[in-house]
Amino acid sequence: MKILVLGAGKMGSFFIDLLSFDHEVGVYEKDAKRMRFTYNCQRFTELEEVKTFKPELVINAATVKYTIPAFNEVLPYLGEECILSDIASVKTGLKEFYESTGRRYVSTHPMFGPTFANLNQLSEENAIIITEGDCMGQCFFKDLYSKLGLNIYEYSFEEHDKTVAYSLSIPFVSTFVFSAVMKHQDAPGTTFKRHLRIAKGVLNEDDYLLQEVLFNPYTHDQVDQIRKELKELLAIIDTKDADGMKQYLTKIRTNVKRDIESLKS
């Protein structure tokens, strides 16, 4: 299959490397310097080159802010049978965009990224395939993600956004709060250093991505739940309620244990 990847960033380069030995892969990237470390693929900086390549599938790996603009830029140079696809972690507006084009499409979300994931060992990572879209496109990504050992889940666009609101907004907001109140430590403890590494990783993400995750319409309720839990914990601390603290620790240990067991199953 002829596959065009839009963007030679970290995830774009990952897909180029992943696909280039089984498919004829091209990459379109305006900044030629970003393609220095891509190999076994055709490199395009002009849209006319894309037209000549005649891709059968486009994987849009542009950052969230530019996902739809990247599609709009390349669309006039694609054949009618070319399947559109994205790997965006925020799907806001994508369903409406795809439907407006009248083209075949498939939307997925590899729930990992270069910041934390070991891209050579992904058996503990997840991927979401949106159920709305082209069946052949879905089958392509199911096969691809299965070969990587990823745990595959199928959600609608709405279900995806709800999942992202939970799985991304809670750790993002928790990290923001930690970062906002932290002070320099000459001799930080192990837990502090681990939180600091996580904070550095999260804050290295694209600002627009962080914004869009938090502006997800389902994020408010998740953040509000954090506020309620902090209020409860603060009351326990202020009253030095030993029994209340024991019950609270039991509750959160149960939550963590349940989620760990769920991940193992």
PDB file of C-alpha atoms in Angstrom:
ATOM      1  CA  MET A   1       0.000   0.000   0.000  1.00  0.00           C
ATOM      2  CA  LYS A   2       1.140   3.557  -0.681  1.00  0.00           C
ATOM      3  CA  ILE A   3       0.990   5.463   2.603  1.00  0.00           C
ATOM      4  CA  LEU A   4       1.610   9.169   3.111  1.00  0.00           C
ATOM      5  CA  VAL A   5       2.518  10.419   6.591  1.00  0.00           C
ATOM      6  CA  LEU A   6       1.849  14.094   7.286  1.00  0.00           C
ATOM      7  CA  GLY A   7       4.531  15.466   9.592  1.00  0.00           C
ATOM      8  CA  ALA A   8       7.951  14.108  10.516  1.00  0.00           C
ATOM      9  CA  GLY A   9       7.733  14.757  14.240  1.00  0.00           C
ATOM     10  CA  LYS A  10       8.211  12.067  16.874  1.00  0.00           C
ATOM     11  CA  MET A  11       5.014  10.134  16.165  1.00  0.00           C
ATOM     12  CA  GLY A  12       5.234  10.717  12.424  1.00  0.00           C
ATOM     13  CA  SER A  13       8.774   9.326  12.380  1.00  0.00           C
ATOM     14  CA  PHE A  14       7.617   6.386  14.496  1.00  0.00           C
ATOM     15  CA  PHE A  15       4.943   5.461  11.929  1.00  0.00           C
ATOM     16  CA  ILE A  16       7.359   5.937   9.024  1.00  0.00           C
ATOM     17  CA  ASP A  17       9.818   3.557  10.641  1.00  0.00           C
ATOM     18  CA  LEU A  18       7.049   1.116  11.536  1.00  0.00           C
ATOM     19  CA  LEU A  19       5.457   0.957   8.087  1.00  0.00           C
ATOM     20  CA  SER A  20       8.324   1.484   5.681  1.00  0.00           C
ATOM     21  CA  PHE A  21       9.413  -2.160   5.434  1.00  0.00           C
ATOM     22  CA  ASP A  22       5.982  -3.484   4.462  1.00  0.00           C
ATOM     23  CA  HIS A  23       4.583  -0.550   2.503  1.00  0.00           C
ATOM     24  CA  GLU A  24       5.672   2.180   0.124  1.00  0.00           C
ATOM     25  CA  VAL A  25       5.839   5.174   2.460  1.00  0.00           C
ATOM     26  CA  GLY A  26       6.170   8.870   1.763  1.00  0.00           C
ATOM     27  CA  VAL A  27       6.335  11.761   4.221  1.00  0.00           C
ATOM     28  CA  TYR A  28       5.215  15.329   3.600  1.00  0.00           C
ATOM     29  CA  GLU A  29       6.989  17.864   5.794  1.00  0.00           C
ATOM     30  CA  LYS A  30       7.528  21.541   5.012  1.00  0.00           C
ATOM     31  CA  ASP A  31      10.616  21.742   7.215  1.00  0.00           C
ATOM     32  CA  ALA A  32      13.168  19.581   5.398  1.00  0.00           C
ATOM     33  CA  LYS A  33      15.452  19.527   8.462  1.00  0.00           C
ATOM     34  CA  ARG A  34      12.867  17.485  10.356  1.00  0.00           C
ATOM     35  CA  MET A  35      13.266  14.685   7.807  1.00  0.00           C
ATOM     36  CA  ARG A  36      17.002  14.265   8.409  1.00  0.00           C
ATOM     37  CA  PHE A  37      16.535  11.087  10.429  1.00  0.00           C
ATOM     38  CA  THR A  38      13.826   9.456   8.311  1.00  0.00           C
ATOM     39  CA  TYR A  39      14.868   6.638   6.027  1.00  0.00           C
ATOM     40  CA  ASN A  40      13.443   4.000   3.677  1.00  0.00           C
ATOM     41  CA  CYS A  41      10.759   6.460   2.563  1.00  0.00           C
ATOM     42  CA  GLN A  42      10.170   9.174  -0.008  1.00  0.00           C
ATOM     43  CA  ARG A  43      10.476  12.717   1.335  1.00  0.00           C
ATOM     44  CA  PHE A  44       8.219  15.481   0.054  1.00  0.00           C
ATOM     45  CA  THR A  45       8.315  19.211   0.749  1.00  0.00           C
ATOM     46  CA  GLU A  46       6.018  20.203  -2.138  1.00  0.00           C
ATOM     47  CA  LEU A  47       2.371  19.260  -2.539  1.00  0.00           C
ATOM     48  CA  GLU A  48       2.799  18.473  -6.234  1.00  0.00           C
ATOM     49  CA  GLU A  49       5.112  15.638  -5.143  1.00  0.00           C
ATOM     50  CA  VAL A  50       2.261  14.268  -3.029  1.00  0.00           C
ATOM     51  CA  LYS A  51      -0.024  14.308  -6.066  1.00  0.00           C
ATOM     52  CA  THR A  52       2.526  12.346  -8.074  1.00  0.00           C
ATOM     53  CA  PHE A  53       2.961   9.814  -5.243  1.00  0.00           C
ATOM     54  CA  LYS A  54      -0.800   8.975  -5.298  1.00  0.00           C
ATOM     55  CA  PRO A  55      -1.176   7.645  -1.727  1.00  0.00           C
ATOM     56  CA  GLU A  56      -3.919   5.172  -0.870  1.00  0.00           C
ATOM     57  CA  LEU A  57      -3.854   6.070   2.843  1.00  0.00           C
ATOM     58  CA  VAL A  58      -2.874   9.295   4.611  1.00  0.00           C
ATOM     59  CA  ILE A  59      -1.813   9.191   8.275  1.00  0.00           C
ATOM     60  CA  ASN A  60      -2.022  12.687   9.694  1.00  0.00           C
ATOM     61  CA  ALA A  61       0.654  12.953  12.404  1.00  0.00           C
ATOM     62  CA  ALA A  62       0.620  16.745  12.654  1.00  0.00           C
ATOM     63  CA  THR A  63       0.233  18.250  16.127  1.00  0.00           C
ATOM     64  CA  VAL A  64      -3.336  18.626  17.399  1.00  0.00           C
ATOM     65  CA  LYS A  65      -3.507  22.312  16.502  1.00  0.00           C
ATOM     66  CA  TYR A  66      -2.670  21.581  12.863  1.00  0.00           C
ATOM     67  CA  THR A  67      -4.499  18.276  12.295  1.00  0.00           C
ATOM     68  CA  ILE A  68      -7.422  19.739  10.332  1.00  0.00           C
ATOM     69  CA  PRO A  69      -5.352  22.477   8.598  1.00  0.00           C
ATOM     70  CA  ALA A  70      -2.900  19.782   7.427  1.00  0.00           C
ATOM     71  CA  PHE A  71      -5.796  17.798   5.947  1.00  0.00           C
ATOM     72  CA  ASN A  72      -7.197  20.896   4.222  1.00  0.00           C
ATOM     73  CA  GLU A  73      -3.801  21.643   2.710  1.00  0.00           C
ATOM     74  CA  VAL A  74      -3.239  18.188   1.243  1.00  0.00           C
ATOM     75  CA  LEU A  75      -6.823  17.259   0.253  1.00  0.00           C
ATOM     76  CA  PRO A  76      -6.756  18.847  -3.251  1.00  0.00           C
ATOM     77  CA  TYR A  77      -3.733  16.675  -4.086  1.00  0.00           C
ATOM     78  CA  LEU A  78      -5.258  13.334  -3.060  1.00  0.00           C
ATOM     79  CA  GLY A  79      -7.199  10.863  -5.197  1.00  0.00           C
ATOM     80  CA  GLU A  80     -10.857  10.298  -4.357  1.00  0.00           C
ATOM     81  CA  GLU A  81     -10.196   6.751  -3.120  1.00  0.00           C
ATOM     82  CA  CYS A  82      -7.480   7.784  -0.654  1.00  0.00           C
ATOM     83  CA  ILE A  83      -8.444   6.989   2.940  1.00  0.00           C
ATOM     84  CA  LEU A  84      -7.888   9.794   5.455  1.00  0.00           C
ATOM     85  CA  SER A  85      -6.710   8.941   8.958  1.00  0.00           C
ATOM     86  CA  ASP A  86      -5.514  10.701  12.069  1.00  0.00           C
ATOM     87  CA  ILE A  87      -3.844   9.644  15.316  1.00  0.00           C
ATOM     88  CA  ALA A  88      -4.836  12.740  17.277  1.00  0.00           C
ATOM     89  CA  SER A  89      -5.254  12.474  21.042  1.00  0.00           C
ATOM     90  CA  VAL A  90      -8.009  15.116  20.927  1.00  0.00           C
ATOM     91  CA  LYS A  91     -10.796  14.481  18.415  1.00  0.00           C
ATOM     92  CA  THR A  92     -12.631  17.798  18.761  1.00  0.00           C
ATOM     93  CA  GLY A  93     -14.182  18.725  15.406  1.00  0.00           C
ATOM     94  CA  LEU A  94     -12.773  15.729  13.530  1.00  0.00           C
ATOM     95  CA  LYS A  95     -16.032  13.829  13.085  1.00  0.00           C
ATOM     96  CA  GLU A  96     -17.672  16.887  11.528  1.00  0.00           C
ATOM     97  CA  PHE A  97     -14.608  17.514   9.367  1.00  0.00           C
ATOM     98  CA  TYR A  98     -14.489  13.968   8.026  1.00  0.00           C
ATOM     99  CA  GLU A  99     -18.202  13.942   7.247  1.00  0.00           C
ATOM    100  CA  SER A 100     -17.889  17.280   5.407  1.00  0.00           C
ATOM    101  CA  THR A 101     -15.261  15.838   3.045  1.00  0.00           C
ATOM    102  CA  GLY A 102     -17.404  12.908   1.911  1.00  0.00           C
ATOM    103  CA  ARG A 103     -14.250  10.768   1.909  1.00  0.00           C
ATOM    104  CA  ARG A 104     -13.443   7.438   3.519  1.00  0.00           C
ATOM    105  CA  TYR A 105     -11.723   7.896   6.861  1.00  0.00           C
ATOM    106  CA  VAL A 106     -10.498   6.137   9.974  1.00  0.00           C
ATOM    107  CA  SER A 107      -9.569   7.731  13.279  1.00  0.00           C
ATOM    108  CA  THR A 108      -7.377   6.091  15.923  1.00  0.00           C
ATOM    109  CA  HIS A 109      -5.485   7.121  19.037  1.00  0.00           C
ATOM    110  CA  PRO A 110      -2.339   5.308  20.120  1.00  0.00           C
ATOM    111  CA  MET A 111      -2.525   5.935  23.874  1.00  0.00           C
ATOM    112  CA  PHE A 112       1.204   6.349  24.237  1.00  0.00           C
ATOM    113  CA  GLY A 113       3.797   8.832  23.140  1.00  0.00           C
ATOM    114  CA  PRO A 114       7.523   9.345  22.864  1.00  0.00           C
ATOM    115  CA  THR A 115       7.640  11.231  26.173  1.00  0.00           C
ATOM    116  CA  PHE A 116       7.173   8.206  28.432  1.00  0.00           C
ATOM    117  CA  ALA A 117       6.553   5.079  26.393  1.00  0.00           C
ATOM    118  CA  ASN A 118       9.190   2.544  25.424  1.00  0.00           C
ATOM    119  CA  LEU A 119       8.440   2.360  21.708  1.00  0.00           C
ATOM    120  CA  ASN A 120      10.236  -0.979  21.471  1.00  0.00           C
ATOM    121  CA  GLN A 121       8.041  -2.595  24.138  1.00  0.00           C
ATOM    122  CA  LEU A 122       4.395  -1.607  23.829  1.00  0.00           C
ATOM    123  CA  SER A 123       2.616  -4.670  25.212  1.00  0.00           C
ATOM    124  CA  GLU A 124       1.366  -2.684  28.220  1.00  0.00           C
ATOM    125  CA  GLU A 125       0.160   0.245  26.112  1.00  0.00           C
ATOM    126  CA  ASN A 126      -3.293   0.832  24.637  1.00  0.00           C
ATOM    127  CA  ALA A 127      -4.781   2.079  21.385  1.00  0.00           C
ATOM    128  CA  ILE A 128      -8.278   3.276  20.567  1.00  0.00           C
ATOM    129  CA  ILE A 129      -9.936   2.774  17.182  1.00  0.00           C
ATOM    130  CA  ILE A 130     -12.986   4.932  16.513  1.00  0.00           C
ATOM    131  CA  THR A 131     -15.941   2.814  15.447  1.00  0.00           C
ATOM    132  CA  GLU A 132     -17.250   5.455  13.048  1.00  0.00           C
ATOM    133  CA  GLY A 133     -15.425   5.355   9.744  1.00  0.00           C
ATOM    134  CA  ASP A 134     -14.229   3.064   6.979  1.00  0.00           C
ATOM    135  CA  CYS A 135     -14.148  -0.673   7.753  1.00  0.00           C
ATOM    136  CA  MET A 136     -11.059  -1.339   5.634  1.00  0.00           C
ATOM    137  CA  GLY A 137      -9.226   1.489   7.368  1.00  0.00           C
ATOM    138  CA  GLN A 138     -10.191   0.114  10.767  1.00  0.00           C
ATOM    139  CA  CYS A 139      -8.958  -3.349   9.778  1.00  0.00           C
ATOM    140  CA  PHE A 140      -5.620  -1.884   8.684  1.00  0.00           C
ATOM    141  CA  PHE A 141      -5.004  -0.244  12.061  1.00  0.00           C
ATOM    142  CA  LYS A 142      -6.324  -3.232  14.023  1.00  0.00           C
ATOM    143  CA  ASP A 143      -3.771  -5.416  12.269  1.00  0.00           C
ATOM    144  CA  LEU A 144      -1.003  -2.850  12.743  1.00  0.00           C
ATOM    145  CA  TYR A 145      -1.682  -2.298  16.442  1.00  0.00           C
ATOM    146  CA  SER A 146      -2.092  -6.028  17.057  1.00  0.00           C
ATOM    147  CA  LYS A 147       1.373  -6.670  15.624  1.00  0.00           C
ATOM    148  CA  LEU A 148       2.741  -4.108  18.104  1.00  0.00           C
ATOM    149  CA  GLY A 149       1.105  -6.010  20.961  1.00  0.00           C
ATOM    150  CA  LEU A 150      -1.111  -3.065  21.881  1.00  0.00           C
ATOM    151  CA  ASN A 151      -4.363  -3.552  23.779  1.00  0.00           C
ATOM    152  CA  ILE A 152      -7.042  -2.348  21.354  1.00  0.00           C
ATOM    153  CA  TYR A 153     -10.322  -0.697  22.382  1.00  0.00           C
ATOM    154  CA  GLU A 154     -13.127   0.451  20.114  1.00  0.00           C
ATOM    155  CA  TYR A 155     -15.009   3.643  20.995  1.00  0.00           C
ATOM    156  CA  SER A 156     -17.152   6.198  19.231  1.00  0.00           C
ATOM    157  CA  PHE A 157     -15.831   9.754  18.911  1.00  0.00           C
ATOM    158  CA  GLU A 158     -17.900  10.750  21.971  1.00  0.00           C
ATOM    159  CA  GLU A 159     -16.752   7.767  24.031  1.00  0.00           C
ATOM    160  CA  HIS A 160     -13.151   8.539  23.080  1.00  0.00           C
ATOM    161  CA  ASP A 161     -13.418  12.115  24.316  1.00  0.00           C
ATOM    162  CA  LYS A 162     -14.918  10.937  27.606  1.00  0.00           C
ATOM    163  CA  THR A 163     -12.067   8.452  28.039  1.00  0.00           C
ATOM    164  CA  VAL A 164      -9.443  11.094  27.275  1.00  0.00           C
ATOM    165  CA  ALA A 165     -11.073  13.483  29.758  1.00  0.00           C
ATOM    166  CA  TYR A 166     -10.519  10.872  32.452  1.00  0.00           C
ATOM    167  CA  SER A 167      -7.191   9.349  31.461  1.00  0.00           C
ATOM    168  CA  LEU A 168      -5.406  12.571  30.489  1.00  0.00           C
ATOM    169  CA  SER A 169      -7.058  15.460  32.334  1.00  0.00           C
ATOM    170  CA  ILE A 170      -6.694  13.932  35.804  1.00  0.00           C
ATOM    171  CA  PRO A 171      -2.911  13.296  35.568  1.00  0.00           C
ATOM    172  CA  PHE A 172      -2.397  16.589  33.698  1.00  0.00           C
ATOM    173  CA  VAL A 173      -4.227  18.652  36.320  1.00  0.00           C
ATOM    174  CA  SER A 174      -2.547  16.781  39.183  1.00  0.00           C
ATOM    175  CA  THR A 175       0.814  17.534  37.572  1.00  0.00           C
ATOM    176  CA  PHE A 176      -0.091  21.196  37.094  1.00  0.00           C
ATOM    177  CA  VAL A 177      -1.009  21.559  40.774  1.00  0.00           C
ATOM    178  CA  PHE A 178       2.200  19.822  41.889  1.00  0.00           C
ATOM    179  CA  SER A 179       4.257  22.074  39.604  1.00  0.00           C
ATOM    180  CA  ALA A 180       2.447  25.228  40.743  1.00  0.00           C
ATOM    181  CA  VAL A 181       3.197  24.704  44.460  1.00  0.00           C
ATOM    182  CA  MET A 182       6.601  23.006  44.260  1.00  0.00           C
ATOM    183  CA  LYS A 183       9.714  24.714  45.577  1.00  0.00           C
ATOM    184  CA  HIS A 184      13.357  23.960  44.895  1.00  0.00           C
ATOM    185  CA  GLN A 185      14.664  21.104  47.031  1.00  0.00           C
ATOM    186  CA  ASP A 186      18.388  20.720  47.704  1.00  0.00           C
ATOM    187  CA  ALA A 187      17.869  17.151  48.888  1.00  0.00           C
ATOM    188  CA  PRO A 188      14.605  15.929  47.339  1.00  0.00           C
ATOM    189  CA  GLY A 189      13.156  12.565  48.325  1.00  0.00           C
ATOM    190  CA  THR A 190      12.583   9.731  45.881  1.00  0.00           C
ATOM    191  CA  THR A 191       8.839  10.414  45.541  1.00  0.00           C
ATOM    192  CA  PHE A 192       9.462  14.098  44.853  1.00  0.00           C
ATOM    193  CA  LYS A 193      12.030  13.278  42.164  1.00  0.00           C
ATOM    194  CA  ARG A 194       9.642  10.840  40.476  1.00  0.00           C
ATOM    195  CA  HIS A 195       6.863  13.439  40.432  1.00  0.00           C
ATOM    196  CA  LEU A 196       9.322  15.993  39.072  1.00  0.00           C
ATOM    197  CA  ARG A 197      10.276  13.696  36.179  1.00  0.00           C
ATOM    198  CA  ILE A 198       6.600  13.222  35.350  1.00  0.00           C
ATOM    199  CA  ALA A 199       6.048  16.989  35.501  1.00  0.00           C
ATOM    200  CA  LYS A 200       8.944  17.625  33.114  1.00  0.00           C
ATOM    201  CA  GLY A 201       7.535  15.067  30.675  1.00  0.00           C
ATOM    202  CA  VAL A 202       3.993  16.461  30.746  1.00  0.00           C
ATOM    203  CA  LEU A 203       5.170  20.066  30.419  1.00  0.00           C
ATOM    204  CA  ASN A 204       7.235  19.118  27.377  1.00  0.00           C
ATOM    205  CA  GLU A 205       3.994  18.354  25.562  1.00  0.00           C
ATOM    206  CA  ASP A 206       2.653  20.830  23.030  1.00  0.00           C
ATOM    207  CA  ASP A 207       0.832  23.737  24.729  1.00  0.00           C
ATOM    208  CA  TYR A 208      -2.105  23.424  22.363  1.00  0.00           C
ATOM    209  CA  LEU A 209      -2.481  19.728  23.191  1.00  0.00           C
ATOM    210  CA  LEU A 210      -2.554  20.472  26.933  1.00  0.00           C
ATOM    211  CA  GLN A 211      -5.095  23.217  26.312  1.00  0.00           C
ATOM    212  CA  GLU A 212      -7.365  21.069  24.178  1.00  0.00           C
ATOM    213  CA  VAL A 213      -7.298  18.185  26.670  1.00  0.00           C
ATOM    214  CA  LEU A 214      -8.373  20.554  29.444  1.00  0.00           C
ATOM    215  CA  PHE A 215     -10.953  22.300  27.232  1.00  0.00           C
ATOM    216  CA  ASN A 216     -12.559  18.936  26.411  1.00  0.00           C
ATOM    217  CA  PRO A 217     -16.236  19.367  27.403  1.00  0.00           C
ATOM    218  CA  TYR A 218     -15.972  16.288  29.637  1.00  0.00           C
ATOM    219  CA  THR A 219     -12.936  17.557  31.575  1.00  0.00           C
ATOM    220  CA  HIS A 220     -14.783  19.874  33.973  1.00  0.00           C
ATOM    221  CA  ASP A 221     -16.464  17.071  35.913  1.00  0.00           C
ATOM    222  CA  GLN A 222     -13.148  15.231  36.298  1.00  0.00           C
ATOM    223  CA  VAL A 223     -11.379  18.329  37.628  1.00  0.00           C
ATOM    224  CA  ASP A 224     -14.325  19.074  39.896  1.00  0.00           C
ATOM    225  CA  GLN A 225     -13.938  15.580  41.377  1.00  0.00           C
ATOM    226  CA  ILE A 226     -10.302  16.412  42.202  1.00  0.00           C
ATOM    227  CA  ARG A 227     -11.471  19.573  43.963  1.00  0.00           C
ATOM    228  CA  LYS A 228     -13.964  17.595  46.053  1.00  0.00           C
ATOM    229  CA  GLU A 229     -11.339  15.022  47.028  1.00  0.00           C
ATOM    230  CA  LEU A 230      -8.884  17.763  48.052  1.00  0.00           C
ATOM    231  CA  LYS A 231     -11.579  19.391  50.175  1.00  0.00           C
ATOM    232  CA  GLU A 232     -12.259  16.081  51.931  1.00  0.00           C
ATOM    233  CA  LEU A 233      -8.558  15.417  52.484  1.00  0.00           C
ATOM    234  CA  LEU A 234      -7.957  18.940  53.783  1.00  0.00           C
ATOM    235  CA  ALA A 235     -10.782  18.521  56.321  1.00  0.00           C
ATOM    236  CA  ILE A 236      -9.177  15.299  57.570  1.00  0.00           C
ATOM    237  CA  ILE A 237      -5.811  17.057  57.893  1.00  0.00           C
ATOM    238  CA  ASP A 238      -7.231  20.128  59.663  1.00  0.00           C
ATOM    239  CA  THR A 239      -9.092  18.024  62.255  1.00  0.00           C
ATOM    240  CA  LYS A 240      -6.267  15.471  62.583  1.00  0.00           C
ATOM    241  CA  ASP A 241      -8.912  12.776  62.082  1.00  0.00           C
ATOM    242  CA  ALA A 242      -6.874   9.550  62.373  1.00  0.00           C
ATOM    243  CA  ASP A 243      -9.862   7.286  61.691  1.00  0.00           C
ATOM    244  CA  GLY A 244     -10.886   9.421  58.733  1.00  0.00           C
ATOM    245  CA  MET A 245      -7.352   9.242  57.328  1.00  0.00           C
ATOM    246  CA  LYS A 246      -7.305   5.465  57.701  1.00  0.00           C
ATOM    247  CA  GLN A 247     -10.605   5.183  55.842  1.00  0.00           C
ATOM    248  CA  TYR A 248      -9.367   7.564  53.151  1.00  0.00           C
ATOM    249  CA  LEU A 249      -6.156   5.596  52.617  1.00  0.00           C
ATOM    250  CA  THR A 250      -8.149   2.365  52.450  1.00  0.00           C
ATOM    251  CA  LYS A 251     -10.394   3.907  49.792  1.00  0.00           C
ATOM    252  CA  ILE A 252      -7.581   5.123  47.562  1.00  0.00           C
ATOM    253  CA  ARG A 253      -5.572   1.893  47.947  1.00  0.00           C
ATOM    254  CA  THR A 254      -8.668  -0.010  46.835  1.00  0.00           C
ATOM    255  CA  ASN A 255      -8.982   2.277  43.797  1.00  0.00           C
ATOM    256  CA  VAL A 256      -5.325   1.787  42.833  1.00  0.00           C
ATOM    257  CA  LYS A 257      -5.486  -1.975  43.355  1.00  0.00           C
ATOM    258  CA  ARG A 258      -8.614  -2.233  41.217  1.00  0.00           C
ATOM    259  CA  ASP A 259      -7.058  -0.277  38.357  1.00  0.00           C
ATOM    260  CA  ILE A 260      -3.811  -2.288  38.489  1.00  0.00           C
ATOM    261  CA  GLU A 261      -5.758  -5.551  38.353  1.00  0.00           C
ATOM    262  CA  SER A 262      -7.829  -4.182  35.485  1.00  0.00           C
ATOM    263  CA  LEU A 263      -4.665  -3.367  33.528  1.00  0.00           C
ATOM    264  CA  LYS A 264      -3.329  -6.872  34.070  1.00  0.00           C
ATOM    265  CA  SER A 265      -6.506  -8.571  32.822  1.00  0.00           C
TER     266      SER A 265
END
